[in-house]
CSV table of C-alpha atoms in Angstrom, one decimal:
chain,number,residue,atom,x,y,z
A,1,UNK,CA,5.0,-25.4,18.7
A,2,UNK,CA,4.6,-21.7,19.6
A,3,UNK,CA,5.2,-20.8,23.1
A,4,UNK,CA,4.1,-17.5,24.5
A,5,UNK,CA,5.5,-16.4,27.9
A,6,UNK,CA,4.4,-13.7,29.8
A,7,UNK,CA,4.3,-11.4,26.8
A,8,UNK,CA,3.4,-7.8,27.3
A,9,UNK,CA,3.1,-5.0,24.7
A,10,UNK,CA,2.9,-1.4,26.2
A,11,UNK,CA,1.9,1.6,24.1
A,12,UNK,CA,2.8,4.9,25.4
A,13,UNK,CA,0.5,7.6,25.1
A,14,UNK,CA,0.0,11.0,26.6
A,15,UNK,CA,-2.1,9.8,29.7
A,16,UNK,CA,1.0,7.1,30.1
A,17,UNK,CA,1.7,3.6,29.2
A,18,UNK,CA,-1.2,1.5,28.2
A,19,UNK,CA,-1.0,-2.2,28.0
A,20,UNK,CA,-2.6,-3.7,24.9
A,21,UNK,CA,-1.4,-7.1,26.2
A,22,UNK,CA,-0.7,-8.0,29.9
A,23,UNK,CA,1.5,-11.0,30.7
A,24,UNK,CA,-0.3,-13.6,28.2
A,25,UNK,CA,1.2,-17.2,28.2
A,26,UNK,CA,-0.1,-19.4,25.7
A,27,UNK,CA,1.2,-22.7,24.0
A,28,UNK,CA,0.1,-23.5,20.5
A,29,UNK,CA,0.8,-27.0,19.4
A,30,UNK,CA,1.6,-28.2,15.9
A,31,UNK,CA,-1.2,-29.1,13.9
A,32,UNK,CA,-3.8,-26.9,16.2
A,33,UNK,CA,-6.4,-24.6,14.5
A,34,UNK,CA,-6.2,-22.1,17.3
A,35,UNK,CA,-8.8,-19.4,18.2
A,36,UNK,CA,-8.1,-16.3,19.8
A,37,UNK,CA,-11.5,-14.7,20.6
A,38,UNK,CA,-12.2,-11.3,22.4
A,39,UNK,CA,-14.2,-8.1,21.5
A,40,UNK,CA,-12.7,-5.4,19.3
A,41,UNK,CA,-9.6,-3.7,21.3
A,42,UNK,CA,-9.2,-6.6,23.2
A,43,UNK,CA,-5.7,-7.1,22.1
A,44,UNK,CA,-6.0,-10.1,19.9
A,45,UNK,CA,-4.6,-8.4,16.9
A,46,UNK,CA,-1.6,-7.3,18.6
A,47,UNK,CA,-1.0,-10.7,20.2
A,48,UNK,CA,-1.0,-12.3,16.6
A,49,UNK,CA,1.1,-9.6,15.2
A,50,UNK,CA,3.7,-10.3,17.8
A,51,UNK,CA,4.2,-13.9,16.4
A,52,UNK,CA,5.5,-12.6,13.1
A,53,UNK,CA,7.1,-9.5,14.9
A,54,UNK,CA,4.8,-6.7,13.1
A,55,UNK,CA,4.6,-5.8,16.6
A,56,UNK,CA,7.6,-5.9,19.0
A,57,UNK,CA,6.7,-7.1,22.4
A,58,UNK,CA,7.7,-4.8,25.2
A,59,UNK,CA,8.6,-7.8,27.5
A,60,UNK,CA,8.2,-11.7,27.5
A,61,UNK,CA,9.3,-14.5,25.0
A,62,UNK,CA,7.8,-16.1,22.0
A,63,UNK,CA,9.4,-19.5,21.3
A,64,UNK,CA,8.8,-21.1,18.1
A,65,UNK,CA,10.0,-24.7,17.9
A,66,UNK,CA,12.1,-23.8,20.8
A,67,UNK,CA,13.8,-20.6,19.5
A,68,UNK,CA,13.0,-17.3,21.0
A,69,UNK,CA,12.2,-14.9,18.1
A,70,UNK,CA,11.3,-12.0,20.1
A,71,UNK,CA,15.2,-10.4,19.4
A,72,UNK,CA,15.2,-11.4,15.7
A,73,UNK,CA,16.6,-8.8,13.3
A,74,UNK,CA,17.9,-8.5,9.8
A,75,UNK,CA,17.8,-11.6,7.7
A,76,UNK,CA,16.8,-13.7,10.5
A,77,UNK,CA,13.8,-11.6,11.0
A,78,UNK,CA,12.7,-11.7,7.4
A,79,UNK,CA,13.4,-15.4,7.3
A,80,UNK,CA,11.0,-15.9,10.1
A,81,UNK,CA,8.3,-13.9,8.3
A,82,UNK,CA,8.8,-15.9,5.2
A,83,UNK,CA,8.1,-19.1,7.4
A,84,UNK,CA,4.7,-17.8,8.6
A,85,UNK,CA,1.9,-17.0,6.0
A,86,UNK,CA,-1.0,-14.5,7.0
A,87,UNK,CA,-4.3,-13.3,5.8
A,88,UNK,CA,-6.1,-10.4,6.6
A,89,UNK,CA,-9.7,-9.0,7.2
A,90,UNK,CA,-9.7,-6.8,4.0
A,91,UNK,CA,-7.6,-9.2,2.0
A,92,UNK,CA,-5.0,-6.8,1.5
A,93,UNK,CA,-4.4,-7.9,-2.3
A,94,UNK,CA,-2.1,-5.9,-4.5
A,95,UNK,CA,-4.6,-4.1,-6.6
A,96,UNK,CA,-2.3,-3.4,-9.6
A,97,UNK,CA,-1.1,-7.0,-9.8
A,98,UNK,CA,-3.0,-10.0,-11.4
A,99,UNK,CA,-4.2,-13.0,-9.3
A,100,UNK,CA,-1.0,-14.8,-10.4
A,101,UNK,CA,1.2,-11.8,-9.7
A,102,UNK,CA,-0.5,-11.7,-6.0
A,103,UNK,CA,0.4,-15.4,-5.4
A,104,UNK,CA,3.7,-15.0,-6.7
A,105,UNK,CA,4.4,-12.0,-4.8
A,106,UNK,CA,6.3,-13.6,-1.7
A,107,UNK,CA,8.6,-15.8,-4.2
A,108,UNK,CA,9.4,-12.8,-6.2
A,109,UNK,CA,10.7,-11.3,-2.9
A,110,UNK,CA,13.4,-14.2,-2.4
A,111,UNK,CA,14.2,-14.0,-6.2
A,112,UNK,CA,12.6,-17.3,-7.2
A,113,UNK,CA,13.0,-17.7,-10.9
A,114,UNK,CA,9.6,-16.8,-13.1
A,115,UNK,CA,9.0,-20.2,-14.2
A,116,UNK,CA,9.3,-21.7,-10.8
A,117,UNK,CA,7.3,-19.4,-9.0
A,118,UNK,CA,4.3,-19.4,-11.7
A,119,UNK,CA,4.1,-23.0,-11.5
A,120,UNK,CA,3.9,-22.8,-7.8
A,121,UNK,CA,1.4,-19.9,-8.0
A,122,UNK,CA,-0.7,-22.5,-10.3
A,123,UNK,CA,-0.6,-25.4,-8.0
A,124,UNK,CA,-1.8,-23.2,-5.1
A,125,UNK,CA,-4.6,-21.6,-7.1
A,126,UNK,CA,-5.6,-25.0,-7.7
A,127,UNK,CA,-5.7,-26.0,-4.1
A,128,UNK,CA,-7.9,-22.7,-3.3
A,129,UNK,CA,-10.2,-23.4,-6.2
A,130,UNK,CA,-9.5,-20.8,-8.4
A,131,UNK,CA,-7.5,-22.4,-11.2
A,132,UNK,CA,-8.2,-20.4,-14.4
A,133,UNK,CA,-8.3,-17.2,-12.5
A,134,UNK,CA,-4.5,-16.2,-12.9
A,135,UNK,CA,-5.0,-13.2,-15.2
A,136,UNK,CA,-7.9,-11.4,-13.5
A,137,UNK,CA,-7.5,-8.6,-11.2
A,138,UNK,CA,-8.5,-8.5,-7.5
A,139,UNK,CA,-11.3,-5.8,-8.4
A,140,UNK,CA,-12.8,-8.4,-10.9
A,141,UNK,CA,-13.6,-11.0,-8.0
A,142,UNK,CA,-15.9,-11.3,-5.1
A,143,UNK,CA,-14.9,-11.1,-1.3
A,144,UNK,CA,-14.7,-14.7,-1.1
A,145,UNK,CA,-12.5,-15.2,-4.1
A,146,UNK,CA,-10.1,-12.4,-3.1
A,147,UNK,CA,-9.8,-14.2,0.3
A,148,UNK,CA,-9.0,-17.5,-1.5
A,149,UNK,CA,-6.3,-15.7,-3.5
A,150,UNK,CA,-4.8,-14.2,-0.2
A,151,UNK,CA,-4.8,-17.7,1.2
A,152,UNK,CA,-3.0,-19.1,-1.9
A,153,UNK,CA,-0.4,-16.1,-1.5
A,154,UNK,CA,0.2,-17.0,2.2
A,155,UNK,CA,0.7,-20.4,1.2
A,156,UNK,CA,3.5,-19.5,-1.4
A,157,UNK,CA,6.5,-19.8,1.0
A,158,UNK,CA,5.2,-23.4,2.4
A,159,UNK,CA,4.6,-21.9,5.9
A,160,UNK,CA,4.5,-24.0,9.1
A,161,UNK,CA,2.2,-21.5,10.5
A,162,UNK,CA,-0.7,-19.5,9.2
A,163,UNK,CA,-1.8,-16.4,11.0
A,164,UNK,CA,-5.8,-15.2,10.1
A,165,UNK,CA,-6.8,-11.8,11.1
A,166,UNK,CA,-10.4,-11.6,11.1
A,167,UNK,CA,-10.2,-13.3,8.0
A,168,UNK,CA,-13.8,-14.1,7.3
A,169,UNK,CA,-15.3,-10.9,9.2
A,170,UNK,CA,-15.8,-9.0,5.9
A,171,UNK,CA,-17.8,-11.9,4.3
A,172,UNK,CA,-21.4,-13.2,4.4
A,173,UNK,CA,-22.4,-16.3,6.1
A,174,UNK,CA,-22.4,-18.7,3.2
A,175,UNK,CA,-18.7,-17.5,2.2
A,176,UNK,CA,-17.4,-17.4,5.7
A,177,UNK,CA,-18.4,-21.0,5.8
A,178,UNK,CA,-16.5,-22.0,2.6
A,179,UNK,CA,-13.5,-20.2,3.5
A,180,UNK,CA,-13.3,-22.0,7.0
A,181,UNK,CA,-13.5,-25.1,5.1
A,182,UNK,CA,-10.9,-24.5,3.0
A,183,UNK,CA,-8.6,-23.3,6.0
A,184,UNK,CA,-9.6,-26.8,7.7
A,185,UNK,CA,-8.4,-28.6,4.6
A,186,UNK,CA,-5.3,-26.8,4.6
A,187,UNK,CA,-4.7,-27.4,8.3
A,188,UNK,CA,-5.2,-31.2,7.5
A,189,UNK,CA,-3.8,-31.9,4.1
A,190,UNK,CA,-0.8,-29.6,4.5
A,191,UNK,CA,-0.4,-29.7,8.2
A,192,UNK,CA,-0.5,-26.0,8.6
A,193,UNK,CA,-0.8,-24.8,12.2
A,194,UNK,CA,-3.4,-22.1,12.1
A,195,UNK,CA,-3.8,-19.2,14.6
A,196,UNK,CA,-7.0,-17.5,14.0
A,197,UNK,CA,-8.3,-14.3,15.6
A,198,UNK,CA,-12.0,-13.6,15.7
A,199,UNK,CA,-14.8,-11.7,17.6
A,200,UNK,CA,-17.2,-14.4,16.3
A,201,UNK,CA,-17.7,-17.4,18.4
A,202,UNK,CA,-19.5,-19.1,15.7
A,203,UNK,CA,-16.3,-19.2,13.6
A,204,UNK,CA,-14.1,-20.4,16.5
A,205,UNK,CA,-16.6,-23.1,17.3
A,206,UNK,CA,-16.6,-24.5,13.7
A,207,UNK,CA,-13.0,-25.0,13.2
A,208,UNK,CA,-10.9,-24.3,16.4
A,209,UNK,CA,-9.8,-27.5,18.3
A,210,UNK,CA,-8.5,-25.0,21.0
A,211,UNK,CA,-9.4,-21.4,21.9
A,212,UNK,CA,-8.1,-18.7,24.2
A,213,UNK,CA,-10.2,-15.7,25.5
A,214,UNK,CA,-8.6,-12.3,25.6
A,215,UNK,CA,-10.3,-9.4,27.3
A,216,UNK,CA,-8.6,-6.1,27.9
A,217,UNK,CA,-5.1,-7.5,27.2
A,218,UNK,CA,-5.3,-10.2,29.6
A,219,UNK,CA,-5.8,-13.9,28.8
A,220,UNK,CA,-9.1,-14.8,30.7
A,221,UNK,CA,-9.5,-18.6,29.5
A,222,UNK,CA,-7.9,-21.1,27.4
A,223,UNK,CA,-8.8,-24.9,26.5
A,224,UNK,CA,-10.4,-27.3,24.3
A,225,UNK,CA,-13.2,-25.5,22.2
A,226,UNK,CA,-15.8,-27.8,23.5
A,227,UNK,CA,-14.7,-27.6,27.4
A,228,UNK,CA,-14.6,-23.7,26.9
A,229,UNK,CA,-18.1,-23.7,25.3
A,230,UNK,CA,-19.8,-26.3,27.6
A,231,UNK,CA,-18.1,-24.9,30.7
A,232,UNK,CA,-17.2,-21.3,30.5
A,233,UNK,CA,-15.3,-20.3,33.4
A,234,UNK,CA,-15.0,-16.7,33.1
A,235,UNK,CA,-18.0,-14.0,33.0
A,236,UNK,CA,-16.3,-12.6,29.8
A,237,UNK,CA,-16.7,-15.8,28.0
A,238,UNK,CA,-20.1,-16.5,29.3
A,239,UNK,CA,-21.1,-12.9,28.2
A,240,UNK,CA,-19.5,-13.5,24.7
A,241,UNK,CA,-21.4,-16.7,24.3
A,242,UNK,CA,-24.8,-15.3,25.4
A,243,UNK,CA,-24.3,-12.1,23.3
A,244,UNK,CA,-23.2,-14.0,20.1
A,245,UNK,CA,-26.3,-14.7,17.9
A,246,UNK,CA,-23.8,-17.2,16.5
A,247,UNK,CA,-24.2,-21.0,17.0
A,248,UNK,CA,-25.6,-20.1,13.6
A,249,UNK,CA,-23.1,-23.0,11.8
A,250,UNK,CA,-24.3,-25.7,13.9
A,251,UNK,CA,-26.4,-28.2,12.2
A,252,UNK,CA,-29.7,-28.1,14.1
A,253,UNK,CA,-29.9,-24.2,13.6
A,254,UNK,CA,-33.4,-22.9,12.9
A,255,UNK,CA,-34.1,-20.9,10.1
A,256,UNK,CA,-35.1,-18.1,12.2
A,257,UNK,CA,-31.6,-18.0,13.8
A,258,UNK,CA,-30.0,-18.2,10.4
A,259,UNK,CA,-32.0,-15.0,9.5
A,260,UNK,CA,-31.1,-13.3,12.3
A,261,UNK,CA,-27.3,-14.0,12.1
A,262,UNK,CA,-27.6,-12.8,8.3
A,263,UNK,CA,-29.3,-9.3,9.6
A,264,UNK,CA,-26.7,-9.0,12.0
A,265,UNK,CA,-23.8,-9.7,9.5
A,266,UNK,CA,-25.4,-7.1,7.3
A,267,UNK,CA,-25.6,-4.5,9.9
A,268,UNK,CA,-22.0,-4.9,10.6
A,269,UNK,CA,-21.0,-4.5,7.0
B,29,UNK,CA,-3.6,39.5,-43.8
B,30,UNK,CA,-5.1,36.2,-44.1
B,31,UNK,CA,-4.2,32.9,-42.5
B,32,UNK,CA,-1.9,32.0,-45.2
B,33,UNK,CA,0.3,35.1,-45.2
B,34,UNK,CA,0.2,34.9,-41.4
B,35,UNK,CA,1.8,31.5,-41.2
B,36,UNK,CA,4.1,32.3,-43.9
B,37,UNK,CA,5.5,35.1,-42.0
B,38,UNK,CA,5.2,33.7,-38.4
B,39,UNK,CA,4.9,30.0,-39.0
B,40,UNK,CA,8.5,29.3,-38.3
B,41,UNK,CA,8.8,31.4,-35.3
B,42,UNK,CA,5.8,29.8,-33.9
B,43,UNK,CA,6.9,26.5,-34.7
B,44,UNK,CA,10.4,27.2,-33.1
B,45,UNK,CA,9.0,28.5,-30.3
B,46,UNK,CA,6.7,25.8,-29.4
B,47,UNK,CA,9.5,23.3,-29.8
B,48,UNK,CA,11.5,25.4,-27.6
B,49,UNK,CA,8.9,25.5,-24.8
B,50,UNK,CA,8.6,21.7,-25.3
B,51,UNK,CA,12.2,20.9,-25.0
B,52,UNK,CA,12.5,22.9,-21.8
B,53,UNK,CA,9.5,21.5,-20.4
B,54,UNK,CA,10.3,17.5,-21.1
B,55,UNK,CA,13.8,17.7,-20.0
B,56,UNK,CA,13.1,19.7,-16.7
B,57,UNK,CA,10.1,17.1,-16.0
B,58,UNK,CA,12.4,14.2,-16.5
B,59,UNK,CA,15.2,15.8,-14.4
B,60,UNK,CA,12.9,17.0,-11.7
B,61,UNK,CA,11.3,13.3,-11.5
B,62,UNK,CA,14.8,12.1,-11.0
B,63,UNK,CA,15.2,14.2,-8.1
B,64,UNK,CA,11.7,14.4,-6.8
B,65,UNK,CA,10.9,10.5,-6.6
B,66,UNK,CA,13.7,10.1,-4.0
B,67,UNK,CA,12.6,13.2,-2.2
B,68,UNK,CA,8.9,12.0,-2.0
B,69,UNK,CA,9.9,8.4,-1.2
B,70,UNK,CA,12.2,9.7,1.6
B,71,UNK,CA,9.4,11.8,3.1
B,72,UNK,CA,7.1,8.9,3.2
B,73,UNK,CA,9.5,6.3,4.5
B,74,UNK,CA,10.9,8.6,7.4
B,75,UNK,CA,7.4,9.7,8.5
B,76,UNK,CA,6.2,8.8,12.1
B,77,UNK,CA,4.3,6.0,10.8
B,78,UNK,CA,6.6,5.1,8.1
B,79,UNK,CA,8.6,2.0,7.3
B,80,UNK,CA,11.8,3.7,8.8
B,81,UNK,CA,10.7,6.5,11.1
B,82,UNK,CA,13.6,9.4,11.3
B,83,UNK,CA,12.5,12.7,12.6
B,84,UNK,CA,15.4,14.6,11.7
B,85,UNK,CA,15.6,13.4,7.9
B,86,UNK,CA,11.9,13.8,7.6
B,87,UNK,CA,12.2,17.3,9.1
B,88,UNK,CA,15.1,18.4,6.9
B,89,UNK,CA,13.7,17.1,3.6
B,90,UNK,CA,10.4,18.8,4.4
B,91,UNK,CA,12.0,21.8,5.1
B,92,UNK,CA,14.2,21.9,1.9
B,93,UNK,CA,10.7,21.3,-0.2
B,94,UNK,CA,8.8,23.9,1.6
B,95,UNK,CA,11.4,26.7,1.3
B,96,UNK,CA,12.2,26.1,-2.2
B,97,UNK,CA,8.5,25.9,-2.9
B,98,UNK,CA,7.9,29.2,-1.2
B,99,UNK,CA,10.1,31.0,-3.7
B,100,UNK,CA,7.9,32.5,-6.3
B,101,UNK,CA,9.4,31.1,-9.6
B,102,UNK,CA,10.2,34.6,-11.2
B,103,UNK,CA,12.2,35.5,-8.0
B,104,UNK,CA,14.1,32.1,-8.0
B,105,UNK,CA,14.9,32.3,-11.5
B,106,UNK,CA,16.9,35.6,-10.8
B,107,UNK,CA,17.9,34.3,-7.3
B,108,UNK,CA,19.9,31.3,-8.4
B,109,UNK,CA,21.6,32.8,-11.7
B,110,UNK,CA,25.2,32.6,-10.1
B,111,UNK,CA,24.2,28.7,-9.6
B,112,UNK,CA,22.8,28.4,-13.1
B,113,UNK,CA,26.2,29.8,-14.3
B,114,UNK,CA,28.1,27.3,-12.2
B,115,UNK,CA,26.3,24.4,-13.2
B,116,UNK,CA,25.8,24.9,-17.5
B,117,UNK,CA,28.1,28.0,-17.6
B,118,UNK,CA,25.6,30.2,-19.1
B,119,UNK,CA,22.4,32.0,-17.9
B,120,UNK,CA,21.1,32.1,-21.5
B,121,UNK,CA,19.4,30.0,-23.8
B,122,UNK,CA,17.6,26.5,-22.8
B,123,UNK,CA,20.3,25.4,-20.8
B,124,UNK,CA,20.1,28.6,-18.8
B,125,UNK,CA,16.2,28.0,-18.5
B,126,UNK,CA,16.4,24.3,-17.5
B,127,UNK,CA,18.4,24.8,-14.2
B,128,UNK,CA,15.8,27.0,-12.5
B,129,UNK,CA,13.1,25.1,-13.8
B,130,UNK,CA,14.5,21.8,-12.3
B,131,UNK,CA,15.3,23.6,-9.1
B,132,UNK,CA,11.8,24.7,-8.8
B,133,UNK,CA,10.0,21.6,-10.1
B,134,UNK,CA,12.1,18.9,-8.0
B,135,UNK,CA,10.3,19.5,-4.6
B,136,UNK,CA,7.0,20.3,-6.3
B,137,UNK,CA,7.4,16.6,-7.7
B,138,UNK,CA,8.5,15.7,-4.4
B,139,UNK,CA,5.2,16.7,-2.8
B,140,UNK,CA,3.2,15.1,-5.6
B,141,UNK,CA,5.0,11.6,-5.1
B,142,UNK,CA,4.3,11.8,-1.5
B,143,UNK,CA,0.8,12.4,-1.9
B,144,UNK,CA,0.6,9.6,-4.2
B,145,UNK,CA,2.4,7.1,-2.2
B,146,UNK,CA,0.4,8.4,1.0
B,147,UNK,CA,-2.8,6.9,-1.0
B,148,UNK,CA,-1.3,3.5,-0.9
B,149,UNK,CA,-3.3,1.2,1.7
B,150,UNK,CA,-1.2,0.8,4.7
B,151,UNK,CA,-2.8,-2.7,5.0
B,152,UNK,CA,-0.7,-3.5,1.6
B,153,UNK,CA,2.2,-2.5,3.3
B,154,UNK,CA,1.8,-4.5,6.4
B,155,UNK,CA,1.0,-7.4,4.0
B,156,UNK,CA,4.3,-7.2,2.4
B,157,UNK,CA,6.0,-6.9,5.4
B,158,UNK,CA,4.6,-10.2,6.8
B,159,UNK,CA,6.0,-12.1,3.8
B,160,UNK,CA,9.4,-10.8,4.6
B,161,UNK,CA,9.9,-7.9,2.1
B,162,UNK,CA,12.6,-5.5,2.9
B,163,UNK,CA,12.3,-1.8,3.1
B,164,UNK,CA,13.6,-1.8,-0.6
B,165,UNK,CA,11.3,-4.1,-2.0
B,166,UNK,CA,8.3,-2.4,-0.4
B,167,UNK,CA,9.4,0.9,-2.0
B,168,UNK,CA,9.3,0.0,-5.4
B,169,UNK,CA,7.1,-3.2,-5.4
B,170,UNK,CA,4.4,-1.8,-3.3
B,171,UNK,CA,4.3,1.8,-3.0
B,172,UNK,CA,5.5,2.8,-6.3
B,173,UNK,CA,4.1,0.0,-8.1
B,174,UNK,CA,0.6,0.4,-6.4
B,175,UNK,CA,0.4,4.1,-6.8
B,176,UNK,CA,1.6,4.1,-10.5
B,177,UNK,CA,-1.8,5.4,-11.9
B,178,UNK,CA,-1.9,8.3,-9.3
B,179,UNK,CA,2.0,8.8,-10.1
B,180,UNK,CA,1.1,9.3,-13.9
B,181,UNK,CA,-1.7,11.6,-13.1
B,182,UNK,CA,0.3,13.8,-10.9
B,183,UNK,CA,3.0,13.8,-13.8
B,184,UNK,CA,0.6,15.5,-16.1
B,185,UNK,CA,0.0,18.3,-13.5
B,186,UNK,CA,3.6,18.7,-13.0
B,187,UNK,CA,4.2,18.8,-16.6
B,188,UNK,CA,1.6,21.6,-17.2
B,189,UNK,CA,3.1,23.4,-14.2
B,190,UNK,CA,6.4,23.3,-15.6
B,191,UNK,CA,5.0,24.4,-19.0
B,192,UNK,CA,3.8,27.4,-17.6
B,193,UNK,CA,7.1,28.3,-15.5
B,194,UNK,CA,9.0,27.8,-18.8
B,195,UNK,CA,7.1,30.8,-20.2
B,196,UNK,CA,8.7,33.0,-17.4
B,197,UNK,CA,12.2,31.1,-17.9
B,198,UNK,CA,11.6,32.2,-21.9
B,199,UNK,CA,11.5,35.7,-21.0
B,200,UNK,CA,14.9,35.9,-19.5
B,201,UNK,CA,16.7,34.1,-22.5
B,202,UNK,CA,15.4,30.7,-22.9
B,203,UNK,CA,13.1,31.3,-25.8
B,204,UNK,CA,9.9,29.6,-26.4
B,205,UNK,CA,6.1,30.3,-26.6
B,206,UNK,CA,5.9,32.6,-23.6
B,207,UNK,CA,8.6,34.6,-25.0
B,208,UNK,CA,7.1,35.3,-28.2
B,209,UNK,CA,3.9,36.2,-26.6
B,210,UNK,CA,5.5,38.8,-24.5
B,211,UNK,CA,8.1,40.2,-27.2
B,212,UNK,CA,5.4,40.2,-30.0
B,213,UNK,CA,2.2,41.0,-27.9
B,214,UNK,CA,3.2,43.3,-25.1
B,215,UNK,CA,6.4,44.9,-26.8
B,216,UNK,CA,5.4,45.3,-30.4
B,217,UNK,CA,1.4,45.3,-29.9
B,218,UNK,CA,1.2,42.4,-32.5
B,219,UNK,CA,-1.7,40.9,-30.8
B,220,UNK,CA,-2.3,38.1,-33.6
B,221,UNK,CA,1.1,36.5,-33.0
B,222,UNK,CA,0.4,36.7,-29.1
B,223,UNK,CA,-3.3,35.1,-29.8
B,224,UNK,CA,-1.6,32.5,-31.9
B,225,UNK,CA,1.2,31.6,-29.1
B,226,UNK,CA,-1.6,31.5,-26.5
B,227,UNK,CA,-3.8,29.0,-28.8
B,228,UNK,CA,-0.5,26.8,-29.0
B,229,UNK,CA,-0.2,26.8,-25.5
B,230,UNK,CA,-3.8,25.7,-24.8
B,231,UNK,CA,-3.3,23.1,-27.5
B,232,UNK,CA,0.1,21.6,-25.8
B,233,UNK,CA,-1.7,21.5,-22.2
B,234,UNK,CA,-4.6,19.6,-23.5
B,235,UNK,CA,-2.4,17.2,-25.4
B,236,UNK,CA,-0.4,16.6,-22.2
B,237,UNK,CA,-3.4,16.5,-19.8
B,238,UNK,CA,-5.3,13.7,-22.2
B,239,UNK,CA,-2.0,11.8,-22.6
B,240,UNK,CA,-1.8,11.5,-18.9
B,241,UNK,CA,-5.5,10.6,-18.3
B,242,UNK,CA,-5.7,8.0,-20.9
B,243,UNK,CA,-2.4,6.5,-19.6
B,244,UNK,CA,-3.6,6.3,-16.1
B,245,UNK,CA,-6.9,5.0,-17.0
B,246,UNK,CA,-5.4,2.3,-19.1
B,247,UNK,CA,-2.8,0.9,-16.5
B,248,UNK,CA,-5.2,1.3,-13.6
B,249,UNK,CA,-6.6,-2.2,-12.8
B,250,UNK,CA,-8.9,-1.1,-9.9
B,251,UNK,CA,-12.4,-0.6,-11.1
């Protein structure tokens, strides 16, 4: 369980301190696929980076299974990060390493022996559907395949939590659906709690059981995905829902909507 | 005088000169990298957005690099004569040339390494941090490993620059192709010997540039 309590993150600028996050409190339960939604610059990226302390919060607490992690340093910090996998919008794969070398990277860091880590990496590549790709290089793979490698790499340390930073934003619709399916499978089969940031309501609606809406560093709404979508309380959420051409992944979408969504995606890319 | 006669008379001299130039350049390049890699890494790591920001260290290393690089090589060569004598016991011959070459080249290597490392995507550094990598692990598993093709391209530039410097170092006692060109071409008006040494310089530069390009291309896995 991840309990975020009164989290604030300030950035100092010439014009004075700017709050990227302001007094955010949230609880993410074990086994959740928790969506954090908001427009770009809303602070969702900062929030998720506080969970593995890539960003140091200015005040507030983050409890993981009851332990306040915000003061972790040195070995304790490295161990915390090992226990939390992360994937990124642009995949962040090591270009000079093979697929296998990328997946074994986290194990190499803690000096796991070669045979063991390669064995583990092969199992994980199987999980993400890339068996046989061990000796390829990232530049030879499609975006969706690269994100699968990144997912395998994030799973290498058997994390309990996986953070996804706009993990599907660089992918086309069909690939997005496939990656979301994979994340859902990992959540169900391996019991990994997933915290996912996205600006796309369609993504959140497809796989998140609970969501939180962030705007201008503040938490504006939180609840079960269906409740938030059916009965949005804040104007921001309503705006997000009406602006989003999304709903594209729902089963009864029209081809027209689908085409429109695809167009928007291409524009973004 | 035909080519046969020419090489009969000057062949050994030119071969010896080429070898002396290569010896000075190769030894200095290696030593310059041993000093320059840590300098470049230090600048990147202590930078404002680096892994371990440290304003004082960053500024001091930056100054050392800039000051050393501001002194024209031919001046540096004379300027550090006492230091050269202190280190290798002589200011003459190849040992006497190598000391100033290293002093001039190490900061240059530092800047080249800094530039190569700066090309590494900051997202990769962040990813490595997210898996619990230590600063050392990020330095050599991410920064140095991912920028290796760029480091190798930089190395051929460094080699060629030091090769050029070695011609100057040669005239004050190191020998080599530069020394031959000046002594025979400038002081004795033997243009044929000067032209031959220039051609040899061109060949050496071409060979090392090609080796660098081929090696960098062979190990670079980006498309």
